[in-house]
Amino acid sequence: KGRERFTLNNKAYKILVINPGSTSTKIAVYENEHPIAEEFIHHTPNEFKDCADMLAQFDIRLDYVMKMLQTNNIKPESLDAVVGRGGVIKPIESGTYHINTKMKQDLIDNAATIHASALGGLMADKLGEKYGIAAFVVDPVVVDEMEQLAKLSGIPGIERRSIFHALNAKAVVRKCARELGIKYEDGRFVVAHMGGGITVGAHRYGRVIDVNDGLSGEGPFSPERCGTVPLAPVIEMCYSGKFTKEEMLAYLNKNGGMLAYLGTNDMRLVEKYIRHGDDYAALVMDSMAYQVSKEIGAMVAVLEGRLNAIILTGGLAYSHRFTASIKQRVDQIAPVITYPGENELSALNEGALRVLRGQESVKEYS
């Protein structure tokens, strides 16, 4: 069985990576660190119109994976591992996890399937069982390494949660540490992942000891999310009779931030507005950068002012205007290093590789 191959480290490993998003499925096959086949599928709403829920999309997306392998003449039996994004399962430590029965059950649970990432783990499990190969998930969004003093919210019974872009954040810190000539586990970093949601974390000696919960409304406003807002006016909105619970949650998590101000969540379009003299668009962008800078400053305080680098990553890091606005406020604290994009496929592959090569032990979900 492929599940017994973890300790072999003297070969070229072939790994299938599956990363489902709400409107896309990204697939790649790697040989060690090098992609030998890639495909990005963009799904239209019409494609899933007959799917009652996220789980009902499973067969459609898996069919894309199998066609991609067939098109590239890659036999599933030739793979050493398959790795997928994990869903919103219970909080776990960072690492590469074997998809066991308990994880599979939790990936099917309603809480996990609020995001398409759960399908990545489920597809990996299906292929692993069918073809006798190792099946993993790596650093899902629920990675929780926060210290207890960071979890108190001010309201007993409500704890601050660790839900963030763990996969890419961990990957870019490892890359940065290598470039600086140190180990991730020996460094102190602040990482701002800036996409549709924005999360800023304090990485101390290989653990993310504090991070804003971008899903529940903490931190900077983003292209789609409101971020931290004055609480009393929000309570007034909730009891105004104008909004249902679902509408309020959608406004805070999907229809707020830059989208609410400017009618778009596309930074490229906002930059076009600014080039054509739209001062309000400039104000919104600069305010978002200002709030990211404030959150970075908060995490610098968590690290007691001692850090190796500040890292800017995610899709918004492609915007030179946006990153420049952040750098001018924080670059006197530590070197600011930019890694645009999400790099999630390579990060998933690297997590599987570390286990296959014996550099890390595979973890068991319980």
XYZ file of C-alpha atoms in Angstrom:
366
model
C 0.000 0.000 0.000
C 1.110 3.539 -0.742
C 0.326 4.458 2.855
C 3.433 2.487 3.861
C 5.798 4.520 1.638
C 6.158 7.535 3.949
C 9.745 6.819 5.034
C 11.230 6.310 1.568
C 13.387 9.302 0.577
C 15.655 8.059 -2.219
C 13.456 8.604 -5.250
C 11.697 11.205 -7.332
C 8.249 11.558 -5.813
C 5.179 12.160 -7.934
C 2.387 13.994 -6.094
C -1.124 14.990 -7.176
C -2.350 18.258 -5.627
C -6.027 19.304 -5.524
C -7.130 22.759 -4.376
C -10.882 23.443 -4.737
C -12.167 26.999 -4.295
C -15.674 28.392 -4.379
C -15.492 29.112 -8.129
C -12.423 27.126 -9.198
C -10.590 23.814 -8.942
C -6.808 23.975 -9.255
C -5.014 20.725 -10.007
C -1.318 19.910 -10.459
C 1.035 16.967 -10.539
C 4.546 17.528 -9.199
C 7.703 15.503 -9.518
C 9.503 16.536 -6.352
C 9.377 20.373 -6.405
C 8.680 20.683 -10.127
C 5.170 20.816 -11.648
C 4.853 18.479 -14.623
C 1.146 19.152 -15.270
C -1.232 21.902 -14.152
C -4.826 22.841 -14.833
C -6.987 25.642 -13.429
C -10.723 25.101 -13.928
C -13.053 28.077 -13.513
C -16.589 26.989 -12.629
C -19.678 28.918 -13.674
C -22.771 29.093 -11.425
C -24.674 27.173 -14.087
C -22.299 24.224 -13.718
C -23.456 23.595 -10.150
C -27.089 24.697 -10.539
C -28.377 21.191 -9.793
C -26.144 20.753 -6.724
C -28.098 21.114 -3.498
C -24.955 21.780 -1.468
C -21.174 21.812 -1.659
C -20.871 18.042 -1.201
C -23.015 17.495 -4.284
C -20.220 19.042 -6.375
C -17.874 16.174 -5.470
C -18.349 13.992 -8.568
C -18.204 16.943 -10.981
C -14.908 18.166 -9.581
C -13.406 14.681 -9.272
C -14.199 14.085 -12.935
C -12.040 17.117 -13.796
C -9.172 15.631 -11.789
C -9.392 12.278 -13.570
C -9.591 13.931 -17.014
C -6.530 16.036 -16.218
C -4.532 12.903 -15.325
C -5.734 11.140 -18.469
C -4.925 14.117 -20.714
C -1.363 14.184 -19.366
C -0.926 10.375 -19.556
C -0.417 10.102 -15.795
C -1.658 6.842 -14.296
C -3.066 7.282 -10.789
C -1.205 4.124 -9.707
C 2.099 5.862 -10.519
C 1.509 8.559 -7.895
C 3.215 8.425 -4.511
C 0.685 10.678 -2.796
C -2.369 12.845 -3.298
C -2.843 15.971 -1.185
C -5.853 18.252 -0.909
C -6.928 21.360 0.944
C -8.621 20.604 4.244
C -11.917 22.168 5.233
C -13.080 23.962 8.368
C -12.519 20.974 10.655
C -11.627 21.186 14.339
C -8.556 23.239 15.395
C -5.256 21.407 14.851
C -1.530 22.092 14.990
C 0.336 22.911 11.811
C 1.548 19.993 9.748
C 0.773 17.325 7.163
C -2.068 15.039 8.200
C -3.051 11.577 7.045
C -6.740 11.601 6.074
C -8.164 9.078 8.521
C -11.757 8.037 9.203
C -12.288 10.740 11.827
C -11.079 13.516 9.507
C -13.245 12.199 6.675
C -16.294 12.288 8.962
C -15.524 15.859 10.008
C -14.926 16.962 6.403
C -18.431 15.766 5.552
C -19.931 17.639 8.514
C -21.962 20.748 7.696
C -19.510 23.053 9.462
C -16.626 21.887 7.266
C -18.519 22.129 4.006
C -19.203 25.854 4.283
C -16.133 26.118 2.063
C -15.161 24.113 -1.004
C -11.742 23.332 0.502
C -13.358 20.373 2.299
C -13.787 18.701 -1.101
C -10.006 18.690 -1.537
C -9.539 16.394 1.432
C -12.479 14.221 0.419
C -11.217 13.803 -3.160
C -7.716 13.006 -1.898
C -9.167 10.351 0.416
C -11.219 8.807 -2.390
C -8.222 8.528 -4.722
C -5.946 7.311 -1.930
C -8.330 4.480 -1.074
C -8.962 3.525 -4.706
C -5.346 3.469 -5.857
C -3.520 2.564 -2.639
C -1.569 5.820 -2.353
C -0.940 8.115 0.583
C -3.601 10.805 1.091
C -2.897 14.010 3.012
C -4.095 17.480 3.882
C -1.615 20.220 4.771
C -2.101 23.259 7.050
C -5.848 23.837 6.677
C -7.320 27.198 7.693
C -8.043 25.920 11.222
C -4.377 25.598 12.254
C -4.378 26.761 15.886
C -1.098 27.538 17.642
C -2.326 30.634 19.470
C -1.273 31.221 23.042
C -4.067 31.215 25.580
C -3.649 34.863 26.537
C -4.389 35.751 22.900
C -7.748 33.965 22.970
C -9.653 35.952 25.586
C -12.099 38.246 23.817
C -13.490 40.304 26.690
C -16.760 38.341 26.683
C -16.707 35.079 28.699
C -17.784 32.185 26.493
C -16.528 33.820 23.284
C -12.927 33.025 22.434
C -10.847 34.535 19.666
C -10.287 31.853 17.026
C -7.363 30.947 14.849
C -8.790 30.823 11.314
C -6.370 32.201 8.754
C -4.468 31.561 5.531
C -2.209 29.047 7.270
C -1.079 27.147 4.173
C 0.364 30.088 2.250
C 1.510 31.989 5.350
C 3.581 29.045 6.577
C 4.965 28.381 3.080
C 6.162 31.949 2.479
C 7.800 32.153 5.909
C 9.708 28.949 5.193
C 10.806 30.424 1.868
C 11.834 33.706 3.482
C 13.743 31.908 6.234
C 15.686 29.892 3.653
C 16.600 33.096 1.808
C 17.752 34.660 5.081
C 19.830 31.588 5.888
C 17.906 30.579 9.006
C 15.386 27.914 9.973
C 11.706 28.804 10.212
C 11.790 27.401 13.738
C 14.556 29.870 14.709
C 12.925 33.043 13.344
C 10.314 35.658 14.239
C 8.113 37.010 11.447
C 4.921 38.963 10.816
C 2.986 37.745 7.772
C 0.124 39.647 6.137
C -1.849 37.475 3.715
C -3.944 39.891 1.687
C -6.663 38.536 -0.589
C -10.453 38.524 -0.483
C -9.878 38.256 3.254
C -6.877 39.651 5.106
C -5.136 37.875 8.000
C -1.990 39.067 9.784
C -0.113 36.618 11.998
C 2.814 36.628 14.419
C 5.124 33.666 13.686
C 7.474 32.909 16.572
C 9.875 29.983 16.287
C 7.669 27.991 13.911
C 4.327 28.689 15.589
C 1.661 31.298 14.836
C 1.048 32.577 18.344
C -1.522 35.228 17.386
C -3.535 36.096 14.276
C -6.736 37.949 13.492
C -9.789 35.859 12.643
C -10.527 37.180 9.177
C -13.608 34.973 8.804
C -15.372 36.248 11.923
C -14.699 39.928 11.290
C -11.433 40.782 13.020
C -8.637 42.861 11.579
C -8.430 45.158 8.531
C -11.334 45.520 6.148
C -10.615 43.692 2.915
C -11.945 43.584 -0.654
C -14.993 41.644 0.620
C -15.031 41.753 4.438
C -15.813 44.494 6.901
C -13.057 43.706 9.394
C -13.162 45.138 12.914
C -16.019 47.619 13.155
C -17.621 49.622 16.000
C -19.858 47.049 17.659
C -22.812 49.131 18.869
C -23.886 50.342 15.389
C -23.703 46.754 14.103
C -25.986 45.623 16.946
C -28.387 48.406 15.958
C -28.377 47.083 12.376
C -29.103 43.554 13.605
C -32.183 44.728 15.510
C -33.389 47.254 12.933
C -35.661 44.755 11.230
C -34.068 45.565 7.869
C -31.773 42.531 7.726
C -32.070 38.804 8.378
C -29.308 36.969 10.223
C -28.094 35.495 6.921
C -28.040 38.922 5.266
C -26.013 40.411 8.112
C -23.467 37.581 7.995
C -23.196 37.909 4.211
C -22.685 41.665 4.521
C -19.900 41.259 7.074
C -18.095 38.401 5.306
C -18.863 38.665 1.582
C -20.329 42.057 0.712
C -18.448 44.481 2.950
C -15.134 46.295 2.799
C -13.926 47.580 -0.560
C -16.881 45.970 -2.342
C -19.347 47.920 -0.197
C -17.495 51.205 -0.702
C -16.692 50.947 -4.417
C -18.931 48.238 -5.857
C -16.017 45.975 -6.787
C -13.636 43.551 -5.071
C -11.131 43.751 -7.941
C -8.018 45.700 -6.966
C -7.035 46.091 -10.630
C -10.273 47.937 -11.316
C -9.771 50.150 -8.247
C -6.274 51.046 -9.457
C -7.821 51.990 -12.823
C -10.284 54.272 -11.029
C -7.398 55.927 -9.198
C -5.407 56.447 -12.408
C -8.452 58.252 -13.811
C -8.539 60.625 -10.871
C -11.036 58.957 -8.516
C -10.025 60.404 -5.126
C -12.588 58.342 -3.222
C -11.171 55.091 -4.640
C -7.710 56.262 -3.537
C -9.044 56.958 -0.053
C -10.560 53.467 0.233
C -7.384 51.736 -0.955
C -5.130 53.811 1.273
C -7.429 53.229 4.258
C -7.265 49.466 3.724
C -3.458 49.660 3.562
C -3.497 51.835 6.692
C -5.498 49.197 8.567
C -3.170 46.416 7.419
C -0.235 48.479 8.720
C -1.975 48.889 12.095
C -2.520 45.133 12.332
C 1.142 44.509 11.467
C 2.076 46.908 14.257
C -0.085 44.952 16.690
C 1.711 41.713 15.786
C 5.084 43.450 16.146
C 4.026 44.174 19.724
C 3.125 40.493 20.190
C 6.695 39.646 19.115
C 8.059 42.228 21.572
C 9.478 44.289 18.715
C 12.008 41.616 17.718
C 11.544 40.081 14.276
C 13.505 38.992 11.232
C 11.112 40.250 8.554
C 7.635 41.457 7.666
C 6.132 39.493 4.770
C 3.379 40.698 2.427
C 1.655 37.984 0.387
C -1.635 37.089 -1.290
C -3.291 38.498 -4.384
C -3.251 42.127 -3.199
C 0.535 41.968 -2.930
C 0.624 42.298 -6.742
C -0.464 45.923 -6.306
C 2.659 48.081 -6.035
C 0.614 51.054 -4.886
C -1.008 49.070 -2.091
C 2.185 47.436 -0.836
C 4.085 50.735 -1.043
C 1.476 52.342 1.198
C 2.076 49.616 3.794
C 5.858 49.647 3.478
C 6.154 53.358 4.157
C 4.594 52.783 7.580
C 6.406 49.612 8.681
C 9.725 49.290 6.853
C 11.640 50.958 9.692
C 10.601 48.104 11.977
C 12.076 45.248 9.927
C 12.831 44.358 6.292
C 9.602 44.092 4.256
C 9.606 41.195 1.777
C 6.839 40.670 -0.791
C 5.719 37.313 -2.209
C 2.679 38.060 -4.404
C 0.019 35.430 -4.932
C -1.108 32.453 -2.897
C 1.246 29.648 -4.037
C -1.135 27.111 -2.514
C -0.452 24.259 -4.946
C 3.282 24.320 -4.318
C 2.690 24.693 -0.559
C 0.495 21.588 -0.512
C 3.097 19.700 -2.526
C 5.915 20.759 -0.194
C 3.967 19.558 2.841
C 3.549 16.112 1.312
C 7.182 16.043 0.204
C 8.466 16.753 3.717
C 6.634 13.670 4.969
C 7.604 11.412 2.059
C 11.264 12.378 2.498
C 11.153 11.729 6.224
C 11.824 15.376 7.100
C 8.588 15.516 9.093
C 6.359 12.890 10.662
C 2.859 12.569 9.292
C 0.286 13.598 11.882
C -2.930 11.834 12.825
C -6.180 13.728 13.248
C -8.171 12.842 16.341
